[in-house]
PDB file of N, CA and C in Angstrom:
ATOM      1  N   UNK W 254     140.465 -40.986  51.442  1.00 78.00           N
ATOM      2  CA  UNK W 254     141.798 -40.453  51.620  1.00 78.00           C
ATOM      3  C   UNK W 254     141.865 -39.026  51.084  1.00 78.00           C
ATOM      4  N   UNK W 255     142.606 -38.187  51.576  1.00 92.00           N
ATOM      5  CA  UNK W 255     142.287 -36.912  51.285  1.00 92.00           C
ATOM      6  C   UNK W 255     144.077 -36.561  50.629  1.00 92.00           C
ATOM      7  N   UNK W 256     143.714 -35.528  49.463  1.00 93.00           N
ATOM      8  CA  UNK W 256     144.775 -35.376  48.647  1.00 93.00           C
ATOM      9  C   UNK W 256     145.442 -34.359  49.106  1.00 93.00           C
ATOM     10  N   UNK W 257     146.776 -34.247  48.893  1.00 94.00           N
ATOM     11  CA  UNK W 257     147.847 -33.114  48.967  1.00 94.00           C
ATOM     12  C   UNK W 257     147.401 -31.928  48.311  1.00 94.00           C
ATOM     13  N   UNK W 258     147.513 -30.578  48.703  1.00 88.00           N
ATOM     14  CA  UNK W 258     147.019 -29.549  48.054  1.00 88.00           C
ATOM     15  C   UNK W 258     148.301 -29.016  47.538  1.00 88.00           C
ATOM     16  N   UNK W 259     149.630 -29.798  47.942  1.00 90.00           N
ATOM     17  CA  UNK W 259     150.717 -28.943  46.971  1.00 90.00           C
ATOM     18  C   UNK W 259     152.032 -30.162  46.082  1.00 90.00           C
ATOM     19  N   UNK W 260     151.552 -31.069  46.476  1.00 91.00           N
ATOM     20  CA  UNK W 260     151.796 -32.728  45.564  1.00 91.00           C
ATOM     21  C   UNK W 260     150.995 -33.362  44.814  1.00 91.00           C
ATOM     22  N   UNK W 261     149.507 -33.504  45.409  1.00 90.00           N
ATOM     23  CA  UNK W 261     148.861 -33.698  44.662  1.00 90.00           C
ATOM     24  C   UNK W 261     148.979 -35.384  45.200  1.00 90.00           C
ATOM     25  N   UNK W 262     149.713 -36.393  46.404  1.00 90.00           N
ATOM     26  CA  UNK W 262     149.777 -37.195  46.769  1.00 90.00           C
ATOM     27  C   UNK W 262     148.321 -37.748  47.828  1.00 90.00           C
ATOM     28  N   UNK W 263     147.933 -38.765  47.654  1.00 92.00           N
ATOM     29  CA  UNK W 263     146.775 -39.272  48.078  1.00 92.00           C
ATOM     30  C   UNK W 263     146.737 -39.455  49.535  1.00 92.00           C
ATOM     31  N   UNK W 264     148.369 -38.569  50.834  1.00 93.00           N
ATOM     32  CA  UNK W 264     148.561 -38.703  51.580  1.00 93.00           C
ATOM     33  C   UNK W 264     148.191 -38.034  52.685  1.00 93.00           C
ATOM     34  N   UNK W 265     147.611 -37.240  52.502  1.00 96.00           N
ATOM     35  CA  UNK W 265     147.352 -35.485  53.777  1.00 96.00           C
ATOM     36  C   UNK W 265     147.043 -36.133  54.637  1.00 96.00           C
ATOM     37  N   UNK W 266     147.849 -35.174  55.876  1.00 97.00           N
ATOM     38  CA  UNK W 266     147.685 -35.618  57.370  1.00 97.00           C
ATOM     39  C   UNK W 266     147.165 -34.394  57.882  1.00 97.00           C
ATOM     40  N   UNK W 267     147.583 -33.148  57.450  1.00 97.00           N
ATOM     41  CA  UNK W 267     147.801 -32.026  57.809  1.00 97.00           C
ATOM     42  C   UNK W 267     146.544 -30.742  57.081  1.00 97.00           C
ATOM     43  N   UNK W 268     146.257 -29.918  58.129  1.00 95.00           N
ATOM     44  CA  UNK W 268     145.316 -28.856  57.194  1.00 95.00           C
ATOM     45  C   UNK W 268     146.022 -27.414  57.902  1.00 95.00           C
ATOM     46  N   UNK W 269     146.795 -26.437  56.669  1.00 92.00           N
ATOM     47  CA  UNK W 269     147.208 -24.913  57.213  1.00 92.00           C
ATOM     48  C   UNK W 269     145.880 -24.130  57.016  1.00 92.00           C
ATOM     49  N   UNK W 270     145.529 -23.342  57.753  1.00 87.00           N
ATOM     50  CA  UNK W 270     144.767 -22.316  57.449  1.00 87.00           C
ATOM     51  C   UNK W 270     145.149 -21.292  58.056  1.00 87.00           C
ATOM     52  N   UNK W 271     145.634 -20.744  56.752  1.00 80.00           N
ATOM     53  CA  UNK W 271     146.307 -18.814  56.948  1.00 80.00           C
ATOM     54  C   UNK W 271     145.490 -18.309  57.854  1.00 80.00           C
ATOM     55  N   UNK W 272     146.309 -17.373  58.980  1.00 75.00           N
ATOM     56  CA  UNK W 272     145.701 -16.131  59.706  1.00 75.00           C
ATOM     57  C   UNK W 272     145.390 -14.774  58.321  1.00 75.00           C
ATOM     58  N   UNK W 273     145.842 -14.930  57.391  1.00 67.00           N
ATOM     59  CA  UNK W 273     146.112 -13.675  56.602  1.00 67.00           C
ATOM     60  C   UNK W 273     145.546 -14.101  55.699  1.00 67.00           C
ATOM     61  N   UNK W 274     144.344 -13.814  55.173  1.00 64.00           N
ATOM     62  CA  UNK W 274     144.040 -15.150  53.727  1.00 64.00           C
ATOM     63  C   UNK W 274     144.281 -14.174  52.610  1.00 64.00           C
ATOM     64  N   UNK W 275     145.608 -14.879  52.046  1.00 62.00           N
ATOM     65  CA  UNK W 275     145.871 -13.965  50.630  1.00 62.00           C
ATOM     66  C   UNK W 275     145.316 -14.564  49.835  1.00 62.00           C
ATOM     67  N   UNK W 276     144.516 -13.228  48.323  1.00 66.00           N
ATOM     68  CA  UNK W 276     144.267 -14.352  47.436  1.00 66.00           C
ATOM     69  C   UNK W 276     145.690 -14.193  46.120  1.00 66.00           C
ATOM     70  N   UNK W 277     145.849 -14.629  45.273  1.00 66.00           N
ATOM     71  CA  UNK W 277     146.451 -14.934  44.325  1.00 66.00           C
ATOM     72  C   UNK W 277     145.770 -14.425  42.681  1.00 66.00           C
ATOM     73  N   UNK W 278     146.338 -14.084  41.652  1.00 69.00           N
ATOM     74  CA  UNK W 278     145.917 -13.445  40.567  1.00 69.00           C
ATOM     75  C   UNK W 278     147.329 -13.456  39.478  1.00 69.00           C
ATOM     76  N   UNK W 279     146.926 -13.861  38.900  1.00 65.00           N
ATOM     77  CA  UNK W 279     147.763 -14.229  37.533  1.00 65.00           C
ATOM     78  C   UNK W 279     147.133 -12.950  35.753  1.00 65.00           C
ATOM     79  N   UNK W 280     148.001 -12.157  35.639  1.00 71.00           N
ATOM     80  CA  UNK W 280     147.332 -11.503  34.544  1.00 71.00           C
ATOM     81  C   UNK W 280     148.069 -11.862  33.044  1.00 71.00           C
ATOM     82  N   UNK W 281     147.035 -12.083  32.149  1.00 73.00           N
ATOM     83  CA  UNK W 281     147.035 -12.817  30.836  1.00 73.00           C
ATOM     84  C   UNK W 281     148.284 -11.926  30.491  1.00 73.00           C
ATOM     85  N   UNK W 282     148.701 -12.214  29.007  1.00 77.00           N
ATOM     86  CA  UNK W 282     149.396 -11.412  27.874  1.00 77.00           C
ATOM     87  C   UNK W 282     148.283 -10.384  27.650  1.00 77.00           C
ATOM     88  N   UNK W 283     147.153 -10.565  27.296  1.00 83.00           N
ATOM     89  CA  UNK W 283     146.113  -9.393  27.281  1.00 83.00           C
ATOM     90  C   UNK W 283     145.621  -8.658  28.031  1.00 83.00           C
ATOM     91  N   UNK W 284     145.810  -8.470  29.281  1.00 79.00           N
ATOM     92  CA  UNK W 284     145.840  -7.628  30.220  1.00 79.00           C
ATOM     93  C   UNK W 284     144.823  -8.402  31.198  1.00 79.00           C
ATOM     94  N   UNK W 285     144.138  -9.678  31.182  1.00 76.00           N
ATOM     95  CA  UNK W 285     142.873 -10.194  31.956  1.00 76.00           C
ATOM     96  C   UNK W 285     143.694 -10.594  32.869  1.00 76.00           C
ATOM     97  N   UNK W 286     143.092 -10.505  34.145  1.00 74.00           N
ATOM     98  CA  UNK W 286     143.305 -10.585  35.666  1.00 74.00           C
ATOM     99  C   UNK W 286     142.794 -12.229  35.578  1.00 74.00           C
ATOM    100  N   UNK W 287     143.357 -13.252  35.959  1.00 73.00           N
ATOM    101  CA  UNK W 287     142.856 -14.427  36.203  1.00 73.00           C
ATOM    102  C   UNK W 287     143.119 -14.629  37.721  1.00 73.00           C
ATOM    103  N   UNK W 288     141.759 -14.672  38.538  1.00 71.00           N
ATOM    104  CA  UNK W 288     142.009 -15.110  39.941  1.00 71.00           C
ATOM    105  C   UNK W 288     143.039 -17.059  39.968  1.00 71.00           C
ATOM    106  N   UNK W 289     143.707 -17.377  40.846  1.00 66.00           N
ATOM    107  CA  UNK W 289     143.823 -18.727  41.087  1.00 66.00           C
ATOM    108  C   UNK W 289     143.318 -18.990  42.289  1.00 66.00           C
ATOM    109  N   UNK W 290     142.397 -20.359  41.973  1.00 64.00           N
ATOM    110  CA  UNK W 290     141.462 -20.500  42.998  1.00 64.00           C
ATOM    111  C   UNK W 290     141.547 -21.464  44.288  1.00 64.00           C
ATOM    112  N   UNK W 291     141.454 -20.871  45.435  1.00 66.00           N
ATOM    113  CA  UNK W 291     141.849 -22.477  46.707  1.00 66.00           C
ATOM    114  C   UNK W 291     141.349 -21.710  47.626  1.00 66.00           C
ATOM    115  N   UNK W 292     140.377 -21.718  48.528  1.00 69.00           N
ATOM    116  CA  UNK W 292     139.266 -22.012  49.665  1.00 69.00           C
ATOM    117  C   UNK W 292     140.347 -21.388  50.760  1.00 69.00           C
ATOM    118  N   UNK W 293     141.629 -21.206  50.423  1.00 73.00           N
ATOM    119  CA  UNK W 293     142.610 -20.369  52.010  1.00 73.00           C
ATOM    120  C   UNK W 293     143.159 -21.553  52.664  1.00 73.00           C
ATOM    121  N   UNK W 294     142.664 -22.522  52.344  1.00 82.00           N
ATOM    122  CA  UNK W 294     142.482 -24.149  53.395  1.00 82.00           C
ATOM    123  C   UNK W 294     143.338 -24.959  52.803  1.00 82.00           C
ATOM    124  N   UNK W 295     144.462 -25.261  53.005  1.00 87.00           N
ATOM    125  CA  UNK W 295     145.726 -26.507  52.217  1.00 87.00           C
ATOM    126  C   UNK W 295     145.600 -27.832  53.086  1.00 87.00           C
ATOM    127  N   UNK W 296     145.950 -28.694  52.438  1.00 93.00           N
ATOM    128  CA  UNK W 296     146.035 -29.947  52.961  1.00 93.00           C
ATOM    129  C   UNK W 296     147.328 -30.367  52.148  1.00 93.00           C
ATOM    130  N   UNK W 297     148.127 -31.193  53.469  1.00 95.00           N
ATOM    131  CA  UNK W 297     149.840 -31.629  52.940  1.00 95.00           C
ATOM    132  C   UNK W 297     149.437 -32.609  53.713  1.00 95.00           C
ATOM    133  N   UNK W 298     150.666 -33.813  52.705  1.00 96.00           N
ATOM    134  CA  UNK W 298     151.001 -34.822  53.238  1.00 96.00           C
ATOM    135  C   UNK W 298     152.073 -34.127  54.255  1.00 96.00           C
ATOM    136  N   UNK W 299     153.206 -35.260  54.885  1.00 97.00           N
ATOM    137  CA  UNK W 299     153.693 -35.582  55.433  1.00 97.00           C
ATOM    138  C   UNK W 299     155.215 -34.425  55.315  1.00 97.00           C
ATOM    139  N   UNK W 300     155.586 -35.105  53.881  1.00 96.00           N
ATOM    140  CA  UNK W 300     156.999 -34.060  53.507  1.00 96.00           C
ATOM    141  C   UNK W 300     156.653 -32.527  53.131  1.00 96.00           C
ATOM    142  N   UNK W 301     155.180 -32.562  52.337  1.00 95.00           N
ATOM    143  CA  UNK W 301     154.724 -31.012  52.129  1.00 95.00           C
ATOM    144  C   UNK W 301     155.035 -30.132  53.316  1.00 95.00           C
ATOM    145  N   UNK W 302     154.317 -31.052  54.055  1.00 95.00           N
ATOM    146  CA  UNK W 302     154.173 -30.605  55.926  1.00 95.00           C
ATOM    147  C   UNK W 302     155.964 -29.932  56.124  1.00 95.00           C
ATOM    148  N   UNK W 303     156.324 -30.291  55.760  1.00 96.00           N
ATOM    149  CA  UNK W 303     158.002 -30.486  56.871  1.00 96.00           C
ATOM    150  C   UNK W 303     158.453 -29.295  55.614  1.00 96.00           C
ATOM    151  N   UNK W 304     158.074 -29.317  54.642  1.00 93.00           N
ATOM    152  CA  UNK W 304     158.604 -28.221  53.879  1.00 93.00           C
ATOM    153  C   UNK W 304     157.853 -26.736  54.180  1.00 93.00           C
ATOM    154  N   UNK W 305     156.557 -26.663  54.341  1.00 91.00           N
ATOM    155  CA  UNK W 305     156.122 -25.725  54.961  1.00 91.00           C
ATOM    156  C   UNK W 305     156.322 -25.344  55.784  1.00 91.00           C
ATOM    157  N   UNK W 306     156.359 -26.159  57.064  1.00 92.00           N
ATOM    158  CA  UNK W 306     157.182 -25.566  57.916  1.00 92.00           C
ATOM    159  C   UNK W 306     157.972 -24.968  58.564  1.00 92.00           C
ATOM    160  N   UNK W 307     159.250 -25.328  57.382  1.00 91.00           N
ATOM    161  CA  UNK W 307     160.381 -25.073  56.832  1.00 91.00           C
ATOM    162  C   UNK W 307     160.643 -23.729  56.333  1.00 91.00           C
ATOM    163  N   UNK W 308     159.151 -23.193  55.584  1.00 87.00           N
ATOM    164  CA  UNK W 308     159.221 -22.057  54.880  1.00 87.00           C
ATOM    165  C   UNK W 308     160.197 -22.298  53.533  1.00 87.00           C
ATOM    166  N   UNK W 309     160.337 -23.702  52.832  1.00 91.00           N
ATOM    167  CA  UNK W 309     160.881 -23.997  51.917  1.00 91.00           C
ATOM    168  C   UNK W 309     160.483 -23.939  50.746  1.00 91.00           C
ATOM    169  N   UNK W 310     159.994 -22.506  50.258  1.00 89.00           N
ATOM    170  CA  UNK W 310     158.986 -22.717  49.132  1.00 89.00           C
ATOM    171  C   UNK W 310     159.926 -23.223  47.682  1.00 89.00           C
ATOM    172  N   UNK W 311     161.161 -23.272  47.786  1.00 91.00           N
ATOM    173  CA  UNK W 311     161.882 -23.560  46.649  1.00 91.00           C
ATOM    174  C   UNK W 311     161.462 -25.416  46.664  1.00 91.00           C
ATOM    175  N   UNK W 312     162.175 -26.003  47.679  1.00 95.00           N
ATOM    176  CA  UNK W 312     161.699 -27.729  47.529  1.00 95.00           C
ATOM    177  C   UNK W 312     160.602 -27.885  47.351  1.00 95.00           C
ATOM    178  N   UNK W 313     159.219 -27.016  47.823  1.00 92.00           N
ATOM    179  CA  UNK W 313     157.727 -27.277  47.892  1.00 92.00           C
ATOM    180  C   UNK W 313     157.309 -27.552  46.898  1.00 92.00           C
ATOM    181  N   UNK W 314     158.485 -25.781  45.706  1.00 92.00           N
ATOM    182  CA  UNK W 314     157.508 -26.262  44.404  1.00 92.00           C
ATOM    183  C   UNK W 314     158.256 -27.697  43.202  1.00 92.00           C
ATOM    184  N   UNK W 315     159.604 -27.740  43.927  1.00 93.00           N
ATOM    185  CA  UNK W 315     160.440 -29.174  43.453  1.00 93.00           C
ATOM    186  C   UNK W 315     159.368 -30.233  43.394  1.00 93.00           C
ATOM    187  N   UNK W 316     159.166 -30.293  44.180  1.00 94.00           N
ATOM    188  CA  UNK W 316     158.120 -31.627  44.771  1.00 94.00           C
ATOM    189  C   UNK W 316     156.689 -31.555  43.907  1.00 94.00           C
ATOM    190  N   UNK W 317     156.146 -30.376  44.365  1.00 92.00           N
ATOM    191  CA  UNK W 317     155.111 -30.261  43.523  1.00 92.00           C
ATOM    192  C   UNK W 317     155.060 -30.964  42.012  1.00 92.00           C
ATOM    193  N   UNK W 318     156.296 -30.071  41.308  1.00 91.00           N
ATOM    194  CA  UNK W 318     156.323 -30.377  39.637  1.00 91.00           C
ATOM    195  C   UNK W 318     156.548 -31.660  39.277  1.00 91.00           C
ATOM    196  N   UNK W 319     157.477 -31.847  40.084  1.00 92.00           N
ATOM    197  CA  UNK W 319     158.191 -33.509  40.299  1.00 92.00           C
ATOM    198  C   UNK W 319     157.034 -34.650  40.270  1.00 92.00           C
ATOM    199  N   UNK W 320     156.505 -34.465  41.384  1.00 91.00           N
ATOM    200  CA  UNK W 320     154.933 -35.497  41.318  1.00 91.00           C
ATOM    201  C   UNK W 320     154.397 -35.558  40.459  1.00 91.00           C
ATOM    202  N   UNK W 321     153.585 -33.896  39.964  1.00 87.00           N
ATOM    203  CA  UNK W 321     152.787 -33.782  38.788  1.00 87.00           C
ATOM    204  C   UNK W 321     153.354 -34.957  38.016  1.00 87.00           C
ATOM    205  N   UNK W 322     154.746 -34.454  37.204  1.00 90.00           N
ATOM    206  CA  UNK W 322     155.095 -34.736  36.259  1.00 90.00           C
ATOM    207  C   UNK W 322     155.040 -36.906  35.976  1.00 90.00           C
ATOM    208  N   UNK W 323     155.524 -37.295  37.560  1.00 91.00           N
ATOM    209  CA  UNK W 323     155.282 -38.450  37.515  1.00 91.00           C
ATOM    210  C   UNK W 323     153.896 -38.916  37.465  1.00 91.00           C
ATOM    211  N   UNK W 324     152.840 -38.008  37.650  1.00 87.00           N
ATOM    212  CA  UNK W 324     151.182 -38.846  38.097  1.00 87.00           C
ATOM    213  C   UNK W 324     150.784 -38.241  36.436  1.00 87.00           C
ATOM    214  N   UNK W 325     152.007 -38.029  35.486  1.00 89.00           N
ATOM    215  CA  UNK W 325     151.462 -37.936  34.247  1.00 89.00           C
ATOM    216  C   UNK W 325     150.716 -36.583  33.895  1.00 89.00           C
ATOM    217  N   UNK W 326     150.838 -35.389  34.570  1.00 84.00           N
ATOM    218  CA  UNK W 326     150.299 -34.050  34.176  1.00 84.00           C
ATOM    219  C   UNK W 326     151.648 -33.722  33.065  1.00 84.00           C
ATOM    220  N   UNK W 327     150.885 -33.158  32.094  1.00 87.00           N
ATOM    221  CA  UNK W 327     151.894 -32.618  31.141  1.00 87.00           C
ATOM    222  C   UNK W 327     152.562 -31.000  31.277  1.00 87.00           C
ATOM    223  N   UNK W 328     154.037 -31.482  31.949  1.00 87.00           N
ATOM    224  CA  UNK W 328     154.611 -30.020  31.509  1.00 87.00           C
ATOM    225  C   UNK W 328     156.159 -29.647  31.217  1.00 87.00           C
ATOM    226  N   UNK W 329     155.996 -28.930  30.811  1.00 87.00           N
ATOM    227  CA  UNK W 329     157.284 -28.208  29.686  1.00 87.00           C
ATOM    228  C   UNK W 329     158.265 -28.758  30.550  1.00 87.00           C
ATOM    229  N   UNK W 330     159.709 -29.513  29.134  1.00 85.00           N
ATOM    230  CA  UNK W 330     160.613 -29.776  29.707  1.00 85.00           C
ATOM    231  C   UNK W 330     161.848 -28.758  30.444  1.00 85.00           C
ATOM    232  N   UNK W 331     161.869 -27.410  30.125  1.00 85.00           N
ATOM    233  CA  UNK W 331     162.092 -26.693  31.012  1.00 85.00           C
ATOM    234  C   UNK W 331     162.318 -25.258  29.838  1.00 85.00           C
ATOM    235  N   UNK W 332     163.265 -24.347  30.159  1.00 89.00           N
ATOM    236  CA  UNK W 332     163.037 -23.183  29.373  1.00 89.00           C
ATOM    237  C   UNK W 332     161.648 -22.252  30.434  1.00 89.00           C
ATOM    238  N   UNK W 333     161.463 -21.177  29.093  1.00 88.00           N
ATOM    239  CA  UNK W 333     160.761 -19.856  30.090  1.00 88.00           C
ATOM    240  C   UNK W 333     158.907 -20.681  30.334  1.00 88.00           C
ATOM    241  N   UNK W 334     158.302 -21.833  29.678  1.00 87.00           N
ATOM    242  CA  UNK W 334     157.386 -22.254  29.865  1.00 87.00           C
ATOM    243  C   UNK W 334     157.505 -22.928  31.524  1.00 87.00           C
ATOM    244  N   UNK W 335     158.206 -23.742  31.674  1.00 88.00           N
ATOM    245  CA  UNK W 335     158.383 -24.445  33.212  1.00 88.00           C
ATOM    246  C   UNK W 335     158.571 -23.466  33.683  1.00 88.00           C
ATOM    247  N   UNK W 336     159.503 -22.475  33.668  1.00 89.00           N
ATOM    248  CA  UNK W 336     159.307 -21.094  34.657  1.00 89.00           C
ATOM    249  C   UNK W 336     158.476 -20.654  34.732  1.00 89.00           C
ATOM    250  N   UNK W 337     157.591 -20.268  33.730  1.00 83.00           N
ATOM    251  CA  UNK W 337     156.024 -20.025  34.018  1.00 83.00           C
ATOM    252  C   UNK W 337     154.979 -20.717  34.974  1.00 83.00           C
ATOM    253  N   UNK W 338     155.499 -22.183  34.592  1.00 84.00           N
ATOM    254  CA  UNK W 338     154.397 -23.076  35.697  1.00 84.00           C
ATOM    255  C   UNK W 338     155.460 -22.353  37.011  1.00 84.00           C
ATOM    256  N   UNK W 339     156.546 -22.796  37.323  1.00 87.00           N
ATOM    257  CA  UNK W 339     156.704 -22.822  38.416  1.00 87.00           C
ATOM    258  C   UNK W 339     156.564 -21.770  39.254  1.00 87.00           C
ATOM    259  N   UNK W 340     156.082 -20.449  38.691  1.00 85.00           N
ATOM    260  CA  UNK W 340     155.690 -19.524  38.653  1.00 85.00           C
ATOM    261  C   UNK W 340     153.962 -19.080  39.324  1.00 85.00           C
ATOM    262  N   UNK W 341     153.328 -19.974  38.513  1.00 80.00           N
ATOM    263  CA  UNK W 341     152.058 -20.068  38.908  1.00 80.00           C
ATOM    264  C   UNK W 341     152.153 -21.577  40.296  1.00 80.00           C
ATOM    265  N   UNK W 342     152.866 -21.849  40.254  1.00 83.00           N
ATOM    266  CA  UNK W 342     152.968 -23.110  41.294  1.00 83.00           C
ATOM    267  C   UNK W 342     153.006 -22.415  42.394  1.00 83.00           C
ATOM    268  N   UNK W 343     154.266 -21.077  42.649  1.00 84.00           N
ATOM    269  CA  UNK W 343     154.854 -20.860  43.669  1.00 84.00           C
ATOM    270  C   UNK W 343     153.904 -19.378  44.197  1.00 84.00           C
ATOM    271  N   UNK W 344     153.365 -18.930  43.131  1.00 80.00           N
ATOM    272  CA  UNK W 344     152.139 -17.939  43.734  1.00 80.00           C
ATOM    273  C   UNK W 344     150.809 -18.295  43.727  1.00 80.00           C
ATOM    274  N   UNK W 345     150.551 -19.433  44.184  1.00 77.00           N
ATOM    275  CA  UNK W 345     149.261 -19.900  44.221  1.00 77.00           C
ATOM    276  C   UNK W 345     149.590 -20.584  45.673  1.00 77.00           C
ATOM    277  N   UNK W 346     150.504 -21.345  45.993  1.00 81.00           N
ATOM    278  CA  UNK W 346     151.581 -21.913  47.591  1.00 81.00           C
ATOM    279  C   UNK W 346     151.866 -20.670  48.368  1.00 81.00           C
ATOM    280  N   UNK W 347     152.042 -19.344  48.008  1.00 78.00           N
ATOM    281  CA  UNK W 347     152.425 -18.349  48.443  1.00 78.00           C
ATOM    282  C   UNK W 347     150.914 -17.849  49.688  1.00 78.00           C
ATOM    283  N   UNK W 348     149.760 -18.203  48.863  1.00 73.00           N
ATOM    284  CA  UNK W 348     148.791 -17.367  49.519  1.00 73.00           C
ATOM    285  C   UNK W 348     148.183 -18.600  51.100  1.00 73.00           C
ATOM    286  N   UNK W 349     149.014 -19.681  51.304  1.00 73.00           N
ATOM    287  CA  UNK W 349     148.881 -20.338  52.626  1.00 73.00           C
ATOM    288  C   UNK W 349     150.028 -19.814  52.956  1.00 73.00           C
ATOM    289  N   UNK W 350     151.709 -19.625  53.136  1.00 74.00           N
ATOM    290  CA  UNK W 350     152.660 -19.411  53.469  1.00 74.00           C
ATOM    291  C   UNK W 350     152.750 -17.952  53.950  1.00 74.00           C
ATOM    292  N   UNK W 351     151.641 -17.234  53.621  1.00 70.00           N
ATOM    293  CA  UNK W 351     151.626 -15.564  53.902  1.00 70.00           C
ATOM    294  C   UNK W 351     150.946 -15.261  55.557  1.00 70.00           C
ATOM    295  N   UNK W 352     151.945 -14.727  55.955  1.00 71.00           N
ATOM    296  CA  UNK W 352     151.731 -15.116  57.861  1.00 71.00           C
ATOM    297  C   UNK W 352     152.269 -16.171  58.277  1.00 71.00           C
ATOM    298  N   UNK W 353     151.938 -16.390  59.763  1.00 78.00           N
ATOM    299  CA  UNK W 353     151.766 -17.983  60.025  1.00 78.00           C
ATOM    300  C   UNK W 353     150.843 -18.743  60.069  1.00 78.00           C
ATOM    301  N   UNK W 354     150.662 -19.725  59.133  1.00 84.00           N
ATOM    302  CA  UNK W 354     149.322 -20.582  59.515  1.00 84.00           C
ATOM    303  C   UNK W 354     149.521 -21.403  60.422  1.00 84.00           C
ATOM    304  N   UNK W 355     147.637 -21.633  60.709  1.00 88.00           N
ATOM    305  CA  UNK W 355     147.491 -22.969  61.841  1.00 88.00           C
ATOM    306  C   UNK W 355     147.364 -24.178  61.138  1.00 88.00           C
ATOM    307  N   UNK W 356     148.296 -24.973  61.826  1.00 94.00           N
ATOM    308  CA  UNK W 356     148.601 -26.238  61.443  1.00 94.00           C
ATOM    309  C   UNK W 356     147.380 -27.449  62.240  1.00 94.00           C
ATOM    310  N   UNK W 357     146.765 -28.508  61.690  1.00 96.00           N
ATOM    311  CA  UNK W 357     146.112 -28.956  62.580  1.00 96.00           C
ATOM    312  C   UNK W 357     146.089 -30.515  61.811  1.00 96.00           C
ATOM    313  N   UNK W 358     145.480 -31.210  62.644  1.00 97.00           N
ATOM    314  CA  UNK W 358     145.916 -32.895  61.872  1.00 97.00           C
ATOM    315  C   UNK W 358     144.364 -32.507  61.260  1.00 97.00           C
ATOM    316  N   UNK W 359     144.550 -34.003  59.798  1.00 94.00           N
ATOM    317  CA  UNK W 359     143.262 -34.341  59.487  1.00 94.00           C
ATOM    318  C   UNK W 359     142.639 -35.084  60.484  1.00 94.00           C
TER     319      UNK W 359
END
């Protein structure tokens, strides 16, 4: 079974692959450039799917944190730390959503 690349759900039907392959980069408090890493290639379940589509990156990253948080990943109950994740959630989702991608079944 192949996993969600933005839930993290054991459901993917779906594979986007950007015409535009952005990459993504996160820089420390100390000035280090940290690449974030994903192959250009997403895999969504079902609702990921319908939110991408959608161009809904606000519910995408709802969903995202939401899951995490239920499949037991630890993160901040909210304040400027959860803004941070959701932060790194929503520019790391950003670099399939940049253009239009091709949508194709698994």
């Amino acid at each position: 079974m192949n996993s969600c690349d933005f839930c993290t759900m054991p459901t993917a039907r779906w594979l986007y692959i950007p015409q535009v392959r952005a990459l993504a980069a996160l820089m420390t408090d100390e000035g280090v450039v940290v690449p974030l890493p994903n192959d250009g290639r997403w895999k969504a379940c079902d609702l990921c799917s319908d939110l991408v589509d959608t161009d809904d990156m606000e519910r995408l990253i709802a969903r995202a944190l939401t899951t995490m948080r239920t499949l037991g990943v630890p993160l901040p109950d909210g304040g400027p730390d959860l803004e941070f994740m959701a932060t790194v959630v929503m520019t790391n989702f950003a670099t399939v959503l940049a253009g239009v991608p091709t949508k194709q079944p698994l």
